[in-house]
mmCIF file of C-alpha atoms and ligand atoms in Angstrom:
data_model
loop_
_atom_site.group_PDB
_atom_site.id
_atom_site.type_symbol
_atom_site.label_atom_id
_atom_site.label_comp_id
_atom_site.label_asym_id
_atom_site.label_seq_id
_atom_site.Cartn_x
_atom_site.Cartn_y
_atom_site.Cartn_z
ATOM 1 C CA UNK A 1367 57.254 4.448 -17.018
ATOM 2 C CA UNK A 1368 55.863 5.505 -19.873
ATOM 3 C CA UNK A 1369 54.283 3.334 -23.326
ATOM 4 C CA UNK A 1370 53.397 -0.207 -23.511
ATOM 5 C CA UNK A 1371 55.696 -3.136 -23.277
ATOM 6 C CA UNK A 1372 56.209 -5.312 -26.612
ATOM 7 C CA UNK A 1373 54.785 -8.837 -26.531
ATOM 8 C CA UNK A 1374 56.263 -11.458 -28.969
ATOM 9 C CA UNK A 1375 54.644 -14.773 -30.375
ATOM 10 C CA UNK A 1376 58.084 -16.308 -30.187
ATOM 11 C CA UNK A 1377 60.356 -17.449 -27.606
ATOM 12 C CA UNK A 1378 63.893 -18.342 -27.298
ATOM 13 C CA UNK A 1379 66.082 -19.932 -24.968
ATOM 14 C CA UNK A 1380 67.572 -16.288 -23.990
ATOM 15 C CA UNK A 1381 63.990 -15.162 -23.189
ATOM 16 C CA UNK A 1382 63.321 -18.237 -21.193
ATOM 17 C CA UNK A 1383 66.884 -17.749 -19.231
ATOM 18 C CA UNK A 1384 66.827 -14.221 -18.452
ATOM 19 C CA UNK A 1385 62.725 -14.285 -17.913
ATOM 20 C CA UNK A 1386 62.068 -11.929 -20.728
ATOM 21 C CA UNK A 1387 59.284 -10.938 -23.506
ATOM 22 C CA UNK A 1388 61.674 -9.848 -26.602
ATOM 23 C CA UNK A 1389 65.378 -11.556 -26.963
ATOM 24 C CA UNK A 1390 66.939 -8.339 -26.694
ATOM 25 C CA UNK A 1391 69.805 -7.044 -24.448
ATOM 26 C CA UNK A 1392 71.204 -3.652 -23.647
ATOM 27 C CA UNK A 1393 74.938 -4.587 -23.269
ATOM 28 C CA UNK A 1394 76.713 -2.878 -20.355
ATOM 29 C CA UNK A 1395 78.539 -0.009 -21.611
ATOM 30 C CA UNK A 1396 81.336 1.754 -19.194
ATOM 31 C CA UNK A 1397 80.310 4.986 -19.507
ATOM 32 C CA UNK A 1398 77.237 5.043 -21.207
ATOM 33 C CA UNK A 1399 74.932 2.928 -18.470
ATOM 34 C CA UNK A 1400 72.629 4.794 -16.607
ATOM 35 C CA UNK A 1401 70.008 3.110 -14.917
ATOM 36 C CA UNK A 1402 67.436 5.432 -16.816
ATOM 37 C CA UNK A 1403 68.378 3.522 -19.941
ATOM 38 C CA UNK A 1404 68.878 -0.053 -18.156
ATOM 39 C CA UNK A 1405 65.601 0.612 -16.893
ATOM 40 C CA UNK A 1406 63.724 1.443 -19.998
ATOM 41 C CA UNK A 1407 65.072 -1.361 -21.591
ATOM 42 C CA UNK A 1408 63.661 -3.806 -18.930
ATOM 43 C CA UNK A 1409 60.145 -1.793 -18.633
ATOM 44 C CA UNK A 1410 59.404 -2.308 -22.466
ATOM 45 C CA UNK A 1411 60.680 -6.113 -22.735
ATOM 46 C CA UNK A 1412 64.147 -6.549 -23.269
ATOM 47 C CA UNK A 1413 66.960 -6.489 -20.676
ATOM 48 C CA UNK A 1414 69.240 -4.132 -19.509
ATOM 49 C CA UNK A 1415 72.777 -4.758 -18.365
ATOM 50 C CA UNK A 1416 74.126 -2.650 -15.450
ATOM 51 C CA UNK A 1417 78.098 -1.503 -15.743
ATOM 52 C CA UNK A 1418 78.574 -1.626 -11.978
ATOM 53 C CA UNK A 1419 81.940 0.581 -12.189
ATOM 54 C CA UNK A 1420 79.716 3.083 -14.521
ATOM 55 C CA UNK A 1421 76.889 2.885 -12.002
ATOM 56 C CA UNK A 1422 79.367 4.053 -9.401
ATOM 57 C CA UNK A 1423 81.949 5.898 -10.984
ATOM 58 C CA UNK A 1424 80.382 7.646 -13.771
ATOM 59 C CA UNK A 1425 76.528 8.186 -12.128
ATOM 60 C CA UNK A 1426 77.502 8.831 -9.023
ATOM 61 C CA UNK A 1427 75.239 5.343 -6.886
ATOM 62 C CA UNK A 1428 76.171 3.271 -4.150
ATOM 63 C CA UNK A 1429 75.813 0.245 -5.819
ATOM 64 C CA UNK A 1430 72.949 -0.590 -4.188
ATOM 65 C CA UNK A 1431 71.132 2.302 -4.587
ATOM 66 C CA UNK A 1432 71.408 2.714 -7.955
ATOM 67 C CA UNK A 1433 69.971 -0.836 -8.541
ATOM 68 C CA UNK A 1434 67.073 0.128 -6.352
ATOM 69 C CA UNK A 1435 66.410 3.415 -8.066
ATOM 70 C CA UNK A 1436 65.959 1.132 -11.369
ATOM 71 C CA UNK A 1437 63.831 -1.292 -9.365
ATOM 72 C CA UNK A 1438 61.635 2.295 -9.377
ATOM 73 C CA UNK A 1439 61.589 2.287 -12.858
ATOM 74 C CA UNK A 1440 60.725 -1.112 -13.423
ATOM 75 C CA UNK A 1441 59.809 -4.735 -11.372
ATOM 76 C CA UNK A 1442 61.366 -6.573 -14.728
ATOM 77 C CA UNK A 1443 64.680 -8.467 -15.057
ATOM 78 C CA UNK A 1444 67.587 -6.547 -15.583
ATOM 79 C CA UNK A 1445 71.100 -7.821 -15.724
ATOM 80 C CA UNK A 1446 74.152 -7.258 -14.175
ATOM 81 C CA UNK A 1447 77.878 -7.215 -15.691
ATOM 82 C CA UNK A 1448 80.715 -8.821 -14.197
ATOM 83 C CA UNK A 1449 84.099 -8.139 -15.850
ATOM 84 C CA UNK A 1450 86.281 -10.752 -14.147
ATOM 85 C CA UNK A 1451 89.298 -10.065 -15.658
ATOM 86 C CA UNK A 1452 92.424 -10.693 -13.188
ATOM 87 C CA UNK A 1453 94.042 -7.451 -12.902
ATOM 88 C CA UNK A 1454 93.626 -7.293 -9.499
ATOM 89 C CA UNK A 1455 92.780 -8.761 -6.290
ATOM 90 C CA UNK A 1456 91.251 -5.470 -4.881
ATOM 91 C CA UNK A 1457 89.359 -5.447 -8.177
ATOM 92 C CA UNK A 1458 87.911 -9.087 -7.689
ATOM 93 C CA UNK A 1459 86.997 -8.519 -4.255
ATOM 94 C CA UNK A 1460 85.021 -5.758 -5.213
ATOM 95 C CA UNK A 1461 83.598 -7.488 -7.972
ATOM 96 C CA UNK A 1462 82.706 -10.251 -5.523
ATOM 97 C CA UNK A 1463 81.090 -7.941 -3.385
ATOM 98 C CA UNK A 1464 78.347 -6.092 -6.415
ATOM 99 C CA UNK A 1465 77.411 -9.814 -7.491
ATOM 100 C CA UNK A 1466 76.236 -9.920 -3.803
ATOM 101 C CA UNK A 1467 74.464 -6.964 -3.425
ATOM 102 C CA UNK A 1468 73.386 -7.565 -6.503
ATOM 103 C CA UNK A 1469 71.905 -10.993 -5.618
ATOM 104 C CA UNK A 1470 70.404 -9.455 -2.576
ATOM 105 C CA UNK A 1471 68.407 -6.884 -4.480
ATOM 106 C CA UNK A 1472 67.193 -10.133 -7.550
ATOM 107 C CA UNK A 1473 68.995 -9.560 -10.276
ATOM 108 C CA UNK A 1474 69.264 -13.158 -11.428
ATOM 109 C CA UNK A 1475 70.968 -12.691 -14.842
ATOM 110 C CA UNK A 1476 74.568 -11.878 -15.186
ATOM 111 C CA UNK A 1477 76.715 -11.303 -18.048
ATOM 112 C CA UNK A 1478 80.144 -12.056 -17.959
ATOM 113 C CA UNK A 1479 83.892 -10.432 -19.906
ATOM 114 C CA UNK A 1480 87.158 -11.033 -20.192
ATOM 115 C CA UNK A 1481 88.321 -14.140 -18.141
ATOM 116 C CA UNK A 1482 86.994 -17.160 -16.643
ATOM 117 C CA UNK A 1483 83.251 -17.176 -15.535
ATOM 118 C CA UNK A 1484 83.544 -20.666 -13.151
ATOM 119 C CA UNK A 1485 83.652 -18.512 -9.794
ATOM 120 C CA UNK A 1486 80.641 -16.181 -10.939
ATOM 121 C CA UNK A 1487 78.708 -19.537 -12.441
ATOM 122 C CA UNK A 1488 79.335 -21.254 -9.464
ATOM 123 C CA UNK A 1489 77.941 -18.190 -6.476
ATOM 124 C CA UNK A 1490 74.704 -17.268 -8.451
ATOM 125 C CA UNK A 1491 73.697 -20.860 -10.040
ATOM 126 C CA UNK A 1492 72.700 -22.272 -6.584
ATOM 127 C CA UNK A 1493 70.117 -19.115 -6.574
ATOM 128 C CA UNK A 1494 68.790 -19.668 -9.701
ATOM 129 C CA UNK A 1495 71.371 -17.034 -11.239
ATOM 130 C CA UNK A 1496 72.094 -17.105 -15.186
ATOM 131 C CA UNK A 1497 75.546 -16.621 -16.046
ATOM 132 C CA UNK A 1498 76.141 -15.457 -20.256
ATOM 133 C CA UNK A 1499 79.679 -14.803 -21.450
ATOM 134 C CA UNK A 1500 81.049 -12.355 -23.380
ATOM 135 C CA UNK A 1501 82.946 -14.484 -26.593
ATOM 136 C CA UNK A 1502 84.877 -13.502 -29.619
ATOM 137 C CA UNK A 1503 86.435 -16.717 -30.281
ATOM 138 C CA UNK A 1504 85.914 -20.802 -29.640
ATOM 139 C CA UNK A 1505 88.806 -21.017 -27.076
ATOM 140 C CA UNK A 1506 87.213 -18.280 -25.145
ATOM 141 C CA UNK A 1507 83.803 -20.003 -25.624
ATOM 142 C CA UNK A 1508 84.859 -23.374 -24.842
ATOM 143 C CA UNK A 1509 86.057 -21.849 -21.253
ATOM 144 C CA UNK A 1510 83.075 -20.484 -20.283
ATOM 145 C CA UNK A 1511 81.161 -23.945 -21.759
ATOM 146 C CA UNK A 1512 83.252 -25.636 -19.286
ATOM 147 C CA UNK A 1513 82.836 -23.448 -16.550
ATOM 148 C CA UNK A 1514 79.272 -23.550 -16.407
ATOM 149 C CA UNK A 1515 77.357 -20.946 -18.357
ATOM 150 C CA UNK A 1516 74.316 -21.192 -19.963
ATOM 151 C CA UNK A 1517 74.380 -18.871 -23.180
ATOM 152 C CA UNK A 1518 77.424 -17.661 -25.281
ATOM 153 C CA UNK A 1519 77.429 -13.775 -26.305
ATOM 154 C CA UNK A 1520 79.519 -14.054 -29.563
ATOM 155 C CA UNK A 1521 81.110 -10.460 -29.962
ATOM 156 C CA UNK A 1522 81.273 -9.753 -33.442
ATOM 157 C CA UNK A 1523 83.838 -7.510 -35.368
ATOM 158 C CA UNK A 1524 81.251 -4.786 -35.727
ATOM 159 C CA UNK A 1525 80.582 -4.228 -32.328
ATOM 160 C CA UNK A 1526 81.362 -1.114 -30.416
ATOM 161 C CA UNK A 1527 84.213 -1.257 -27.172
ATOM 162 C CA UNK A 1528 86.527 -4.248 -27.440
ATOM 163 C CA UNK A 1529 85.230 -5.842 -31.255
ATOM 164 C CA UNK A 1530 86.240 -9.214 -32.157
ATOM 165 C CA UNK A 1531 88.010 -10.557 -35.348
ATOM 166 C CA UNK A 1532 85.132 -12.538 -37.003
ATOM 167 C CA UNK A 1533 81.899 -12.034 -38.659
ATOM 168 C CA UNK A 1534 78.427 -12.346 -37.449
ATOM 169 C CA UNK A 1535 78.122 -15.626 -39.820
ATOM 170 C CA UNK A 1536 81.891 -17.068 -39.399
ATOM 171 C CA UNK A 1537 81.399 -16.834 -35.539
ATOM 172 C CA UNK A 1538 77.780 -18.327 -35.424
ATOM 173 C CA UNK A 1539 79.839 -21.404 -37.358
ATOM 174 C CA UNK A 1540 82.436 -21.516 -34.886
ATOM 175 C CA UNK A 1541 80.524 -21.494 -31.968
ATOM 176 C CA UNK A 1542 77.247 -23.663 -33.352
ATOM 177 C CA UNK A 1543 78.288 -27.198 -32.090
ATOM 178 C CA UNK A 1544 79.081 -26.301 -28.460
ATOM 179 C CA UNK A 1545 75.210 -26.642 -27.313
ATOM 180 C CA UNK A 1546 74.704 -23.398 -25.918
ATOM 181 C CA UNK A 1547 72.384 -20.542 -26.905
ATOM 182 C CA UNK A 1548 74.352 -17.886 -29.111
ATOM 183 C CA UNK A 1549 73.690 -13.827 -28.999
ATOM 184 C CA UNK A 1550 74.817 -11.837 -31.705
ATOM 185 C CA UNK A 1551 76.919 -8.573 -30.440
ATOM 186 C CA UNK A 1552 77.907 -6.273 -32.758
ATOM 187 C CA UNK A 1553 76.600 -4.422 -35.881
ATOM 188 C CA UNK A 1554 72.861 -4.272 -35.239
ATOM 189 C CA UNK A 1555 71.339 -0.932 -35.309
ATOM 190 C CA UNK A 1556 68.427 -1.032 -36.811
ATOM 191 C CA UNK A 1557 64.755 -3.806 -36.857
ATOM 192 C CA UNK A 1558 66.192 -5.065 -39.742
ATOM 193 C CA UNK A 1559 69.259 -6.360 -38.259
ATOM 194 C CA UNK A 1560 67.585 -7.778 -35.533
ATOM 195 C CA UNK A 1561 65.713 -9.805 -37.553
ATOM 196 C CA UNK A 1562 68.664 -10.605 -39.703
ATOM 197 C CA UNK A 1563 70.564 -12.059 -36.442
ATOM 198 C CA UNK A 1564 67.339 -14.223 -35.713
ATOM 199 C CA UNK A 1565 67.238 -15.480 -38.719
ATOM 200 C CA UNK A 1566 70.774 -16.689 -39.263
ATOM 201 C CA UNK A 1567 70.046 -18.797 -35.909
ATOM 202 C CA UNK A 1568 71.094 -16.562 -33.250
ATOM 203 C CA UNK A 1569 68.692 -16.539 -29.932
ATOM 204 C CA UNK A 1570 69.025 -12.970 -29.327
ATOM 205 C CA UNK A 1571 70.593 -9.729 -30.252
ATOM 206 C CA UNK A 1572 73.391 -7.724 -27.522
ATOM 207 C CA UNK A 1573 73.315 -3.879 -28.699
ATOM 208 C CA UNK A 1574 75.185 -1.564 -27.452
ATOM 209 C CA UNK A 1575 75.896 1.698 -29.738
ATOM 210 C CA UNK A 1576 72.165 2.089 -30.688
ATOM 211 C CA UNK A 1577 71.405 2.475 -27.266
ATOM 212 C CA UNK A 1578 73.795 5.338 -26.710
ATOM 213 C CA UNK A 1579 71.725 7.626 -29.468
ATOM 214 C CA UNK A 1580 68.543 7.498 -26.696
ATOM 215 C CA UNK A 1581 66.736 9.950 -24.813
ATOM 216 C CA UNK A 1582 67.305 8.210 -22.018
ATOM 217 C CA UNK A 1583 71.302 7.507 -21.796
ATOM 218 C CA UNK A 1584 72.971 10.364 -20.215
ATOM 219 C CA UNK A 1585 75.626 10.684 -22.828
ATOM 220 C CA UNK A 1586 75.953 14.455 -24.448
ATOM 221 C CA UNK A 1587 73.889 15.351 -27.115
ATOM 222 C CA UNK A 1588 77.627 15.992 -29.264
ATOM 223 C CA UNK A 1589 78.289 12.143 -28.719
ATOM 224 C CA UNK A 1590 74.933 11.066 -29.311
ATOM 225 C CA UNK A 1591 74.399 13.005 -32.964
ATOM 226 C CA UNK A 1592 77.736 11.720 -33.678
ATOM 227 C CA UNK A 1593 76.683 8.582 -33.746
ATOM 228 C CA UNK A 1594 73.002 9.233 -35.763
ATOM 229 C CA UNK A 1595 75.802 11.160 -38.565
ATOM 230 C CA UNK A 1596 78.350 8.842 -38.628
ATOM 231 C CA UNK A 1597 78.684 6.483 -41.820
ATOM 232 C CA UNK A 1598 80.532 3.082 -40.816
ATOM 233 C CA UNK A 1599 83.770 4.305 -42.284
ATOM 234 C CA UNK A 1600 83.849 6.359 -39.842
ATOM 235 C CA UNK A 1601 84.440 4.089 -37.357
ATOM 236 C CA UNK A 1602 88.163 3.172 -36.456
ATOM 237 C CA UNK A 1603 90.157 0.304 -34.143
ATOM 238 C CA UNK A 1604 92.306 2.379 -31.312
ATOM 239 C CA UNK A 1605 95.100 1.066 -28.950
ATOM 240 C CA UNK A 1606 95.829 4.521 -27.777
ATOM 241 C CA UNK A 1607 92.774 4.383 -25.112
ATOM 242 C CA UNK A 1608 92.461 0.739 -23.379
ATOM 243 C CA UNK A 1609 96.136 -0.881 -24.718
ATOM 244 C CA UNK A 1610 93.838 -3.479 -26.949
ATOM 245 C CA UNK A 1611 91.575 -2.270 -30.177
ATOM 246 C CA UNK A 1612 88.643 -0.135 -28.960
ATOM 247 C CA UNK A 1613 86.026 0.762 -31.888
ATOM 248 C CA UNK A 1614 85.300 4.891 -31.872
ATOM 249 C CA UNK A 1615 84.143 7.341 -34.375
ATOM 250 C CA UNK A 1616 86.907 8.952 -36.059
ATOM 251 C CA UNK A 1617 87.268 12.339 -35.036
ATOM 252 C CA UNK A 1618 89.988 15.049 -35.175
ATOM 253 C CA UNK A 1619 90.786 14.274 -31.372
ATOM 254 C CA UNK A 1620 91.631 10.917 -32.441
ATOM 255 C CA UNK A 1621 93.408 11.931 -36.086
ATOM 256 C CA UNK A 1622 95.348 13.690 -33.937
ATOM 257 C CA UNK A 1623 96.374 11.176 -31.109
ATOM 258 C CA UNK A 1624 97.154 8.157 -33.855
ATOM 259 C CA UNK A 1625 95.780 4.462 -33.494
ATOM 260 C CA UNK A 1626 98.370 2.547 -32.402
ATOM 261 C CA UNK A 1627 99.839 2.783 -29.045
ATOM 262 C CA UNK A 1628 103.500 4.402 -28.273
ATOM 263 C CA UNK A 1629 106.698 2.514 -28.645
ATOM 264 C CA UNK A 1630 106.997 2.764 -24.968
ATOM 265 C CA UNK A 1631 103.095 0.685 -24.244
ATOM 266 C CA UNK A 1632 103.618 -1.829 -26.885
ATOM 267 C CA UNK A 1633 107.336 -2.666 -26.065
ATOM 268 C CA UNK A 1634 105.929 -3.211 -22.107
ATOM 269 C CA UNK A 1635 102.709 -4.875 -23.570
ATOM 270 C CA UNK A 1636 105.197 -7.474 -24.989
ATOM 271 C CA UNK A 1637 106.999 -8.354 -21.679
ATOM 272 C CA UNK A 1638 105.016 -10.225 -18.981
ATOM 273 C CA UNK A 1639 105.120 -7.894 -15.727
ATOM 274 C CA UNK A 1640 105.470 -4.812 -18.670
ATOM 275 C CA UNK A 1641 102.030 -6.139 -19.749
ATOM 276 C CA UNK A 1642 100.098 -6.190 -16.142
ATOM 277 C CA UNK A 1643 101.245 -2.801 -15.125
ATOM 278 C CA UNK A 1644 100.333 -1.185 -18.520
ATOM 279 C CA UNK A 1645 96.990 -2.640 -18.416
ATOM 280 C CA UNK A 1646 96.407 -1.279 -15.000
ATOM 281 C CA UNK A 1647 97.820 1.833 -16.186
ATOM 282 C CA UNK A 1648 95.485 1.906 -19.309
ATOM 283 C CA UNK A 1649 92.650 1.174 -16.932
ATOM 284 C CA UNK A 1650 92.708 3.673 -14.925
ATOM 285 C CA UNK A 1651 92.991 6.500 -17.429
ATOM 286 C CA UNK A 1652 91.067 4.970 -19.953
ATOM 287 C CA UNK A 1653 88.442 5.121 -16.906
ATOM 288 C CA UNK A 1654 88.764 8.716 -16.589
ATOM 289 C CA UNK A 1655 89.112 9.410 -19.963
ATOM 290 C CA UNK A 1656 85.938 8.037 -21.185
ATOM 291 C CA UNK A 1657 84.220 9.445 -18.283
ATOM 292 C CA UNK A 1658 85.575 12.788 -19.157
ATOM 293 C CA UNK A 1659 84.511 12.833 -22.760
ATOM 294 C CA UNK A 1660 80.826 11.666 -21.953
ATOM 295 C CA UNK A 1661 79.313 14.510 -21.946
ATOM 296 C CA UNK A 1662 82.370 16.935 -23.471
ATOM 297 C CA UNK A 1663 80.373 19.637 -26.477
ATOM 298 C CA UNK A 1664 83.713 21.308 -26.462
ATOM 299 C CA UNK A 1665 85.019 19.212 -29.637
ATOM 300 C CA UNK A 1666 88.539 18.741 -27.448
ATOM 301 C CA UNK A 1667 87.996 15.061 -26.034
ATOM 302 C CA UNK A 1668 86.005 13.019 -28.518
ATOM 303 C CA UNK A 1669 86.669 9.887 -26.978
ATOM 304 C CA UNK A 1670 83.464 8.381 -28.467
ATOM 305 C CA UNK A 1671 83.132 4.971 -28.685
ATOM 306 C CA UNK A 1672 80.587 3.366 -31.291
ATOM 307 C CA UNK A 1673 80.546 0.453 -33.159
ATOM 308 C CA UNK A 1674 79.713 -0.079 -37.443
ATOM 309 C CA UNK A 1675 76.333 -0.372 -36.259
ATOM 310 C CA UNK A 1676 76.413 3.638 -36.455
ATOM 311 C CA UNK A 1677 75.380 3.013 -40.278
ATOM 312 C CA UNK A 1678 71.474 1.951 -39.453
ATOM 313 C CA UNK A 1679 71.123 4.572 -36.736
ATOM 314 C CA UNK A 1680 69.581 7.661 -38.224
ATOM 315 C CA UNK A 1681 67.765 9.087 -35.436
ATOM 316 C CA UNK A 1682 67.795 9.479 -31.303
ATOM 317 C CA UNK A 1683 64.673 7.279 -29.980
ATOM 318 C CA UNK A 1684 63.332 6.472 -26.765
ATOM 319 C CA UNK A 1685 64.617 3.135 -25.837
ATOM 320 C CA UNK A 1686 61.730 1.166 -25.033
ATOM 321 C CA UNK A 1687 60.400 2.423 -28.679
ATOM 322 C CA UNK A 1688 63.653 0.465 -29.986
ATOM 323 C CA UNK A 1689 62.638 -2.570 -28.199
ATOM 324 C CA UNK A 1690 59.095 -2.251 -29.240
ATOM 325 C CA UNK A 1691 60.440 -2.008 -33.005
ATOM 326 C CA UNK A 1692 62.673 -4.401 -33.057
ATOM 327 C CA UNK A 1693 59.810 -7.008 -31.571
ATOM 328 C CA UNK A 1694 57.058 -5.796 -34.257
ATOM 329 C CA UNK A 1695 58.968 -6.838 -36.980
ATOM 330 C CA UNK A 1696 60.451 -9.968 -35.513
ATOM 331 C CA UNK A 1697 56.558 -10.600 -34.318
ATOM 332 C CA UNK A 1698 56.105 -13.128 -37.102
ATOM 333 C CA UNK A 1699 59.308 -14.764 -36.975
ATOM 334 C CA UNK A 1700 58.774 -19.037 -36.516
ATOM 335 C CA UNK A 1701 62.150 -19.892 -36.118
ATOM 336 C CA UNK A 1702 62.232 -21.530 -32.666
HETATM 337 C C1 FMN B 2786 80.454 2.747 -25.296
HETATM 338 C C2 FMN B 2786 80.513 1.269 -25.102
HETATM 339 C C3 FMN B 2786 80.953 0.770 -23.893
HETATM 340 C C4 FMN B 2786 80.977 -0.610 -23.651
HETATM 341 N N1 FMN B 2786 81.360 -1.072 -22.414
HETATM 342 C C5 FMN B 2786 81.269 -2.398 -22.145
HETATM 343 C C6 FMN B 2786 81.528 -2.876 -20.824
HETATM 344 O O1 FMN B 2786 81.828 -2.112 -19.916
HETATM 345 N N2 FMN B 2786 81.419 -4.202 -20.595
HETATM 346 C C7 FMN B 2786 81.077 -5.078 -21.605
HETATM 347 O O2 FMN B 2786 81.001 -6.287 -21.340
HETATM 348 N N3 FMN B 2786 80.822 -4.660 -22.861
HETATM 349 C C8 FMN B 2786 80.900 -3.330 -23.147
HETATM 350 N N4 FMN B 2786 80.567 -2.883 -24.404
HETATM 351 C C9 FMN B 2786 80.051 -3.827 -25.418
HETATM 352 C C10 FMN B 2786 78.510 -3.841 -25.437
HETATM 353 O O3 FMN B 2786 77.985 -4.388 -24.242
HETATM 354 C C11 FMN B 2786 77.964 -4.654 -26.639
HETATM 355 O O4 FMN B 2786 78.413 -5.983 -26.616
HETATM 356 C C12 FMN B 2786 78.389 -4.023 -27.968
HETATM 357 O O5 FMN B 2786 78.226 -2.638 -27.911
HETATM 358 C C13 FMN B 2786 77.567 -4.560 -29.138
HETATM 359 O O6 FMN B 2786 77.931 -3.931 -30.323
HETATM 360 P P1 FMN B 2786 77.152 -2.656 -30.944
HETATM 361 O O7 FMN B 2786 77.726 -1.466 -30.251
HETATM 362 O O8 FMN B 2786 77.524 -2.713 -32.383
HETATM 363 O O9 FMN B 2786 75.695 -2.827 -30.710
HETATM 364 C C14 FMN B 2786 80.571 -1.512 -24.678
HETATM 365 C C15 FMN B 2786 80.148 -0.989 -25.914
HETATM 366 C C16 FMN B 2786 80.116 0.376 -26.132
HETATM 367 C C17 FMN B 2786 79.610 0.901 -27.459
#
């Protein structure tokens, strides 16, 4: 792989966990990881997460082989994602069965969403697995404290795919006294930002948009100059994809469609057994739908899902130059 890695004069207890140089994560995205751009992110000091249902689904890999074809790219750390939401037991099972392949083949840090990490703490801790979860809020946070995991990621409400309700600052308040390591997701597209995160008292940075605008993520060149033109106004909460607020760039597709979901979703989203089969139902095309607008230039399904952080990205980069930016100018930093 091509250009040097970074090397940073400062560590934090994210590098330390997840065994890296700069404290700097490529969040899983569902569609946009490809293990091009996990791997880039690894090779030049950061971490990338692998989206196993992306890996599979959207790229095309057996699991396992797609993890080994980034082990090509790169001997460093990478990461994998485990959503362990309950929506189903066919779901978990599979889920179950990636964390062990997953094992097999070394990846050691994992990154948890959506439910409770205990089960995923409590298979890869006794192998000297990681487990960091996904928060937007203390209750969430204090579940994952209790189930074992060693690092918070506290989703902001600038983030891209499911945002949170509260500010960089408000959440790093929140979530300060529960004596874990906190990650700042959301809103950071630029060195600046980085640095900004680092400074507040955060231990690391999770990105996710920037990434997308990279030579090496496989998204269309329509979605990725979207995001390099897009001003953060243009970026709008919809239920009409996932059931639940999903950040994208407002486009006509979407002007069109509306932001809120039919009478019909939210009246079953109210009711208990309404709610599970909706969400399943919202899975599954939202699954297909994001897939299908990946790499659409045809202007008919822009589906495009970005985060505020759109407003500091002004260019598509190679990743591993993002990583090396972003640890020049936090080089100097002395915080930890
Ligand atoms: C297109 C897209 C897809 C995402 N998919 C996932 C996902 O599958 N699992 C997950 O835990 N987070 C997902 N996220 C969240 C990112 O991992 C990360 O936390 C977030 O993008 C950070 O905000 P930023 O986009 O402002 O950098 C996604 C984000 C985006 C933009």
């Amino acid at each position: 792989m091509e250009g040097r890695a970074a090397s940073t004069t400062f560590a934090t207890p994210l590098t330390r966990h997840a065994g890296i140089e700069v404290p700097l994560i490529c969040g899983a995205m569902y569609p946009c990881s490809n293990p091009e751009l996990v791997g880039a992110v690894s090779e030049a000091g950061g971490i990338g997460i692998v989206q196993p249902i992306s890996l599979t689904y959207v790229h095309g890999y057996a699991f396992r082989e797609g993890l080994r074809l980034i082990r090509r790219l790169t001997t460093k750390p990478i990461g994998m994602n485990a959503l362990i939401e309950q929506s189903s037991r066919y779901y978990r099972r599979r889920m179950e069965e990636w964390i062990e392949v997953a094992l097999e083949e070394g990846v050691r840090f994992f990154v948890t969403s959506l439910g409770n990490p205990k089960w995923v703490v409590e298979r890869v801790t006794p192998v000297g697995g990681v487990v960091y979860h996904d928060v937007t809020e203390r209750k969430w946070a204090e579940k994952g404290r209790d189930g074992g995991v060693k690092g918070l990621i506290a989703v902001n409400r600038r983030a891209g795919g499911h945002a949170g309700p509260k500010d960089p600052q408000a959440l790093l308040d929140e979530l300060a006294n529960l004596g874990l390591p906190l990650v700042c997701a959301g809103g950071i597209g630029d060195a600046d930002g980085f640095v900004g995160a680092l400074r507040m008292g955060y231990a690391g940075a999770q990105l996710g948009t920037r990434f997308i605008a990279t030579v090496e993520c496989r998204a269309g060149d329509a979605y990725k100059r979207a995001i390099v033109e897009a001003a953060e106004d243009d970026i709008v909460l919809t239920e009409r994809i996932t059931g639940v607020p999903v950040a994208v760039i407002r486009t006509p597709y979407i002007d069109r469609l509306g932001l809120r979901a039919g009478v019909v979703a939210r009246w079953m989203l109210q009711h208990r057994r309404g709610k599970h089969l909706m969400r399943t139902i919202y899975a599954l095309r939202s699954l297909w739908q994001f897939k299908r607008s990946l790499h659409d230039e045809t202007g008919r399904r822009e589906y495009w899902q970005a985060g505020r952080s759109v407003r500091d990205i002004r260019e598509i980069l190679p990743a591993g130059e993002i990583v090396r930016r972003f640890a020049d100018a936090a080089r100097d930093l002395t915080v930890f």
